[in-house]
Each structure stands twice: as structure tokens, then as C-alpha cells.
PDB file of C-alpha atoms in Angstrom:
ATOM      1  CA  MET A   1     -30.513 -56.998 -62.511  1.00  0.00           C
ATOM      2  CA  LEU A   2     -28.322 -60.175 -61.626  1.00  0.00           C
ATOM      3  CA  ILE A   3     -31.134 -62.939 -61.798  1.00  0.00           C
ATOM      4  CA  ARG A   4     -29.930 -64.477 -58.544  1.00  0.00           C
ATOM      5  CA  SER A   5     -31.845 -61.225 -57.082  1.00  0.00           C
ATOM      6  CA  LYS A   6     -34.933 -61.687 -58.957  1.00  0.00           C
ATOM      7  CA  LEU A   7     -35.121 -65.435 -57.534  1.00  0.00           C
ATOM      8  CA  ARG A   8     -38.072 -66.109 -55.288  1.00  0.00           C
ATOM      9  CA  ASP A   9     -37.497 -69.010 -52.360  1.00  0.00           C
ATOM     10  CA  ARG A  10     -41.352 -69.590 -52.027  1.00  0.00           C
ATOM     11  CA  VAL A  11     -44.442 -68.880 -53.949  1.00  0.00           C
ATOM     12  CA  GLY A  12     -48.012 -68.933 -52.347  1.00  0.00           C
ATOM     13  CA  PRO A  13     -51.489 -68.599 -52.830  1.00  0.00           C
ATOM     14  CA  ASN A  14     -51.440 -65.036 -53.852  1.00  0.00           C
ATOM     15  CA  ASP A  15     -48.801 -65.470 -56.552  1.00  0.00           C
ATOM     16  CA  ARG A  16     -49.363 -66.478 -60.516  1.00  0.00           C
ATOM     17  CA  LEU A  17     -46.888 -68.805 -62.015  1.00  0.00           C
ATOM     18  CA  ILE A  18     -46.056 -68.283 -65.613  1.00  0.00           C
ATOM     19  CA  ILE A  19     -44.389 -71.724 -66.818  1.00  0.00           C
ATOM     20  CA  ASP A  20     -42.557 -71.781 -70.431  1.00  0.00           C
ATOM     21  CA  GLY A  21     -43.864 -75.470 -70.182  1.00  0.00           C
ATOM     22  CA  TYR A  22     -41.506 -77.347 -72.891  1.00  0.00           C
ATOM     23  CA  ASN A  23     -38.652 -75.639 -70.556  1.00  0.00           C
ATOM     24  CA  THR A  24     -39.591 -76.848 -67.733  1.00  0.00           C
ATOM     25  CA  ILE A  25     -41.205 -80.163 -68.515  1.00  0.00           C
ATOM     26  CA  LEU A  26     -38.035 -81.211 -70.402  1.00  0.00           C
ATOM     27  CA  THR A  27     -36.239 -80.325 -67.473  1.00  0.00           C
ATOM     28  CA  ILE A  28     -38.214 -83.169 -65.512  1.00  0.00           C
ATOM     29  CA  VAL A  29     -37.533 -85.140 -68.075  1.00  0.00           C
ATOM     30  CA  SER A  30     -33.824 -85.000 -67.881  1.00  0.00           C
ATOM     31  CA  ALA A  31     -33.764 -86.447 -63.937  1.00  0.00           C
ATOM     32  CA  LEU A  32     -36.329 -88.698 -65.494  1.00  0.00           C
ATOM     33  CA  GLU A  33     -34.077 -90.087 -67.812  1.00  0.00           C
ATOM     34  CA  CYS A  34     -30.969 -89.875 -65.346  1.00  0.00           C
ATOM     35  CA  ARG A  35     -29.182 -86.910 -67.661  1.00  0.00           C
ATOM     36  CA  THR A  36     -26.885 -84.736 -64.807  1.00  0.00           C
ATOM     37  CA  LEU A  37     -28.724 -81.673 -64.282  1.00  0.00           C
ATOM     38  CA  TYR A  38     -26.302 -78.739 -63.316  1.00  0.00           C
ATOM     39  CA  LEU A  39     -27.077 -75.696 -60.392  1.00  0.00           C
ATOM     40  CA  CYS A  40     -25.695 -73.005 -62.174  1.00  0.00           C
ATOM     41  CA  ASP A  41     -24.253 -69.419 -60.604  1.00  0.00           C
ATOM     42  CA  ASP A  42     -27.301 -67.737 -61.532  1.00  0.00           C
ATOM     43  CA  GLY A  43     -28.636 -70.340 -58.510  1.00  0.00           C
ATOM     44  CA  ILE A  44     -31.135 -72.035 -61.544  1.00  0.00           C
ATOM     45  CA  VAL A  45     -31.257 -75.595 -62.164  1.00  0.00           C
ATOM     46  CA  ARG A  46     -30.721 -76.408 -65.887  1.00  0.00           C
ATOM     47  CA  ASP A  47     -29.999 -79.440 -68.384  1.00  0.00           C
ATOM     48  CA  LEU A  48     -28.047 -79.334 -71.399  1.00  0.00           C
ATOM     49  CA  ARG A  49     -31.101 -81.137 -73.706  1.00  0.00           C
ATOM     50  CA  SER A  50     -31.059 -79.083 -77.222  1.00  0.00           C
ATOM     51  CA  ALA A  51     -34.357 -81.407 -78.593  1.00  0.00           C
ATOM     52  CA  TYR A  52     -37.708 -81.348 -78.158  1.00  0.00           C
ATOM     53  CA  VAL A  53     -39.861 -84.743 -77.238  1.00  0.00           C
ATOM     54  CA  LYS A  54     -42.634 -85.566 -79.919  1.00  0.00           C
ATOM     55  CA  ASP A  55     -44.399 -87.649 -78.045  1.00  0.00           C
ATOM     56  CA  PHE A  56     -45.862 -86.425 -75.038  1.00  0.00           C
ATOM     57  CA  ALA A  57     -47.953 -89.899 -74.033  1.00  0.00           C
ATOM     58  CA  THR A  58     -44.480 -91.544 -73.765  1.00  0.00           C
ATOM     59  CA  PRO A  59     -44.473 -92.832 -69.850  1.00  0.00           C
ATOM     60  CA  LEU A  60     -41.294 -90.271 -68.483  1.00  0.00           C
ATOM     61  CA  VAL A  61     -43.187 -87.221 -70.156  1.00  0.00           C
ATOM     62  CA  LEU A  62     -46.793 -88.689 -68.405  1.00  0.00           C
ATOM     63  CA  ASN A  63     -44.516 -89.344 -65.159  1.00  0.00           C
ATOM     64  CA  ALA A  64     -42.931 -85.826 -65.781  1.00  0.00           C
ATOM     65  CA  LEU A  65     -46.551 -84.003 -65.950  1.00  0.00           C
ATOM     66  CA  GLU A  66     -47.935 -85.913 -62.768  1.00  0.00           C
ATOM     67  CA  ILE A  67     -44.722 -84.774 -60.693  1.00  0.00           C
ATOM     68  CA  LEU A  68     -45.274 -80.974 -61.822  1.00  0.00           C
ATOM     69  CA  SER A  69     -48.937 -81.665 -61.167  1.00  0.00           C
ATOM     70  CA  GLU A  70     -48.297 -83.152 -57.876  1.00  0.00           C
ATOM     71  CA  GLU A  71     -46.034 -79.851 -57.064  1.00  0.00           C
ATOM     72  CA  LEU A  72     -47.943 -77.396 -58.356  1.00  0.00           C
ATOM     73  CA  ALA A  73     -50.569 -78.905 -55.287  1.00  0.00           C
ATOM     74  CA  ARG A  74     -48.585 -78.664 -52.903  1.00  0.00           C
ATOM     75  CA  LEU A  75     -47.526 -75.221 -53.604  1.00  0.00           C
ATOM     76  CA  ARG A  76     -51.218 -74.367 -53.200  1.00  0.00           C
ATOM     77  CA  VAL A  77     -50.300 -71.264 -55.790  1.00  0.00           C
ATOM     78  CA  GLY A  78     -53.367 -68.840 -56.756  1.00  0.00           C
ATOM     79  CA  ASP A  79     -52.912 -69.535 -60.606  1.00  0.00           C
ATOM     80  CA  VAL A  80     -50.596 -71.352 -63.174  1.00  0.00           C
ATOM     81  CA  ALA A  81     -50.315 -70.392 -66.754  1.00  0.00           C
ATOM     82  CA  ILE A  82     -48.566 -72.443 -68.450  1.00  0.00           C
ATOM     83  CA  ILE A  83     -47.256 -71.505 -72.200  1.00  0.00           C
ATOM     84  CA  LEU A  84     -46.289 -74.213 -75.075  1.00  0.00           C
ATOM     85  CA  ASP A  85     -44.642 -72.591 -77.955  1.00  0.00           C
ATOM     86  CA  SER A  86     -47.399 -73.423 -81.114  1.00  0.00           C
ATOM     87  CA  ASN A  87     -44.271 -73.583 -83.423  1.00  0.00           C
ATOM     88  CA  VAL A  88     -43.212 -76.687 -82.010  1.00  0.00           C
ATOM     89  CA  SER A  89     -45.052 -80.206 -83.778  1.00  0.00           C
ATOM     90  CA  TRP A  90     -47.460 -81.909 -82.508  1.00  0.00           C
ATOM     91  CA  SER A  91     -47.604 -78.598 -79.614  1.00  0.00           C
ATOM     92  CA  ALA A  92     -51.792 -78.610 -80.256  1.00  0.00           C
ATOM     93  CA  ARG A  93     -51.870 -82.430 -79.296  1.00  0.00           C
ATOM     94  CA  HIS A  94     -49.116 -81.537 -75.873  1.00  0.00           C
ATOM     95  CA  ALA A  95     -51.247 -78.650 -74.691  1.00  0.00           C
ATOM     96  CA  GLU A  96     -54.503 -81.310 -74.529  1.00  0.00           C
ATOM     97  CA  VAL A  97     -52.747 -83.992 -72.930  1.00  0.00           C
ATOM     98  CA  ILE A  98     -51.232 -81.519 -70.127  1.00  0.00           C
ATOM     99  CA  ARG A  99     -55.322 -80.035 -69.242  1.00  0.00           C
ATOM    100  CA  LYS A 100     -56.216 -83.702 -69.181  1.00  0.00           C
ATOM    101  CA  ILE A 101     -53.236 -83.828 -66.640  1.00  0.00           C
ATOM    102  CA  ILE A 102     -52.907 -80.568 -64.825  1.00  0.00           C
ATOM    103  CA  SER A 103     -56.500 -79.523 -65.131  1.00  0.00           C
ATOM    104  CA  GLU A 104     -55.847 -76.406 -62.941  1.00  0.00           C
ATOM    105  CA  ALA A 105     -53.663 -74.586 -64.923  1.00  0.00           C
ATOM    106  CA  GLU A 106     -54.873 -72.438 -68.337  1.00  0.00           C
ATOM    107  CA  VAL A 107     -52.673 -73.678 -71.191  1.00  0.00           C
ATOM    108  CA  LYS A 108     -51.959 -71.463 -74.011  1.00  0.00           C
ATOM    109  CA  LEU A 109     -49.986 -71.369 -77.590  1.00  0.00           C
ATOM    110  CA  ALA A 110     -48.069 -68.610 -77.860  1.00  0.00           C
ATOM    111  CA  LYS A 111     -45.774 -67.916 -81.539  1.00  0.00           C
ATOM    112  CA  LYS A 112     -43.554 -67.569 -78.938  1.00  0.00           C
ATOM    113  CA  ALA A 113     -43.537 -68.694 -76.054  1.00  0.00           C
ATOM    114  CA  ASP A 114     -40.686 -66.528 -73.922  1.00  0.00           C
ATOM    115  CA  ILE A 115     -42.486 -63.272 -75.340  1.00  0.00           C
ATOM    116  CA  GLU A 116     -45.643 -64.534 -73.738  1.00  0.00           C
ATOM    117  CA  VAL A 117     -44.111 -66.123 -70.537  1.00  0.00           C
ATOM    118  CA  LEU A 118     -42.720 -62.599 -70.317  1.00  0.00           C
ATOM    119  CA  SER A 119     -45.913 -60.320 -70.756  1.00  0.00           C
ATOM    120  CA  THR A 120     -48.261 -62.266 -69.055  1.00  0.00           C
ATOM    121  CA  ARG A 121     -48.539 -60.428 -65.208  1.00  0.00           C
ATOM    122  CA  GLY A 122     -46.755 -63.388 -62.721  1.00  0.00           C
ATOM    123  CA  ILE A 123     -43.941 -65.193 -61.610  1.00  0.00           C
ATOM    124  CA  ALA A 124     -41.555 -66.514 -64.487  1.00  0.00           C
ATOM    125  CA  CYS A 125     -41.047 -70.223 -64.012  1.00  0.00           C
ATOM    126  CA  SER A 126     -37.905 -71.215 -66.517  1.00  0.00           C
ATOM    127  CA  SER A 127     -34.382 -72.097 -67.021  1.00  0.00           C
ATOM    128  CA  ASP A 128     -34.435 -70.069 -70.196  1.00  0.00           C
ATOM    129  CA  TYR A 129     -31.510 -67.319 -70.234  1.00  0.00           C
ATOM    130  CA  LEU A 130     -33.307 -65.152 -71.513  1.00  0.00           C
ATOM    131  CA  ILE A 131     -36.666 -65.069 -70.185  1.00  0.00           C
ATOM    132  CA  LEU A 132     -34.987 -64.976 -66.515  1.00  0.00           C
ATOM    133  CA  LYS A 133     -32.919 -61.869 -67.773  1.00  0.00           C
ATOM    134  CA  ARG A 134     -36.022 -59.904 -68.425  1.00  0.00           C
ATOM    135  CA  ALA A 135     -38.228 -61.180 -65.851  1.00  0.00           C
ATOM    136  CA  LYS A 136     -39.474 -59.239 -62.658  1.00  0.00           C
ATOM    137  CA  ALA A 137     -39.494 -61.981 -60.910  1.00  0.00           C
ATOM    138  CA  ILE A 138     -38.152 -65.907 -61.235  1.00  0.00           C
ATOM    139  CA  TYR A 139     -39.357 -69.145 -59.460  1.00  0.00           C
ATOM    140  CA  ASP A 140     -37.158 -72.581 -60.648  1.00  0.00           C
ATOM    141  CA  LEU A 141     -40.163 -74.254 -60.698  1.00  0.00           C
ATOM    142  CA  ALA A 142     -38.506 -77.307 -61.989  1.00  0.00           C
ATOM    143  CA  GLY A 143     -35.374 -76.931 -60.200  1.00  0.00           C
ATOM    144  CA  LYS A 144     -36.950 -76.848 -57.049  1.00  0.00           C
ATOM    145  CA  ILE A 145     -38.783 -80.585 -58.372  1.00  0.00           C
ATOM    146  CA  ILE A 146     -35.572 -81.570 -59.289  1.00  0.00           C
ATOM    147  CA  LEU A 147     -33.627 -80.986 -55.890  1.00  0.00           C
ATOM    148  CA  ARG A 148     -36.111 -82.108 -53.703  1.00  0.00           C
ATOM    149  CA  ASN A 149     -36.593 -85.481 -55.818  1.00  0.00           C
ATOM    150  CA  PHE A 150     -33.899 -86.246 -58.016  1.00  0.00           C
ATOM    151  CA  LYS A 151     -31.289 -84.288 -55.735  1.00  0.00           C
ATOM    152  CA  HIS A 152     -27.785 -86.936 -56.769  1.00  0.00           C
ATOM    153  CA  LYS A 153     -28.334 -85.891 -60.725  1.00  0.00           C
ATOM    154  CA  VAL A 154     -27.098 -82.547 -59.735  1.00  0.00           C
ATOM    155  CA  GLU A 155     -24.045 -81.168 -60.193  1.00  0.00           C
ATOM    156  CA  ASP A 156     -23.146 -77.386 -58.842  1.00  0.00           C
ATOM    157  CA  ILE A 157     -20.937 -76.044 -60.797  1.00  0.00           C
ATOM    158  CA  ASN A 158     -20.087 -73.652 -58.348  1.00  0.00           C
ATOM    159  CA  LYS A 159     -17.382 -75.632 -57.278  1.00  0.00           C
ATOM    160  CA  TYR A 160     -15.457 -75.315 -59.424  1.00  0.00           C
ATOM    161  CA  ILE A 161     -15.781 -72.091 -60.169  1.00  0.00           C
ATOM    162  CA  TYR A 162     -15.439 -70.038 -56.999  1.00  0.00           C
TER     163      TYR A 162
END
């Protein structure tokens, strides 16, 4: 099934969001760092970051977490789980920081975050192609935040391929 056909435009109080934590948070950080982000042909906003941030106490990461927390409060969804890859250095510390800022979310460490996102019942929030390809329902949480707050940093690649 095509990614675009599974992409939800809205979520509500009966929905459960399963957030690919590092992917979503670092996509928002990329916007805060003034990196260019891309609206891809599948309707998902992506960055080109390939590295993780070790220190989650930096102002940029803390700001990204505050933005994410505000968006989750605005959406008023029923339930939120943020999944972090436990193989990432300092992931337990990152989970603590996230829990302090986004207290309404369940933060889980998993050996394979992508498998955990896919096996947990709910709507997947990620820009990771492998997750999106296999998920039953998708909400581009980072993309919605970026298109509302940082639209000037988004390059629509569709204008080059269609």
C-alpha cells in the first residue's frame, strides 16, 4: 500500500500516536538549526540528518521537545507513546529528559525502535521509509509542526519531479 494512502491529515481524542522518538525530535531540531527540509513525493517532510545528538540538554533539543509537547497538547490525542532506540548512547538519559518535558507521554526504550513502533497499536509518527511502508496508519507529526512553524525552510521536491 502506498505511503500517501495511509497518511492521516488529522488525529483526535480517540487516536493513539506511536512516535519514532529520535526521528521526530531530530527532524524538528533540523528545522531549528535552519537546515533545509524536504516535502517528499509521498507527502512526508524529511531532513537529511544522519547523526544522532548525544546531549539532549542543549537549548535546540530542549526547544524541539517544548515544541513537540505544545503540539501534542494542541492535538488532544487519546494516548502518546514515544519510542527510543536503546542502542543509542545515553538513550536512558534522553528518555528522562523527554519524560520531564512531555509528561503525558509514555516513553519507552526498545532494542529496535522501528519494530516497536510497528508492533505497538496506534498511528505511526515517523519519516523513516521502512516504518512508513509497513505501518497501517501514519501521521506526519514532525511535518505538521514544520509546515506550520518553519514552512520557509521546506523545499517541495514535487515541483521538480512532476
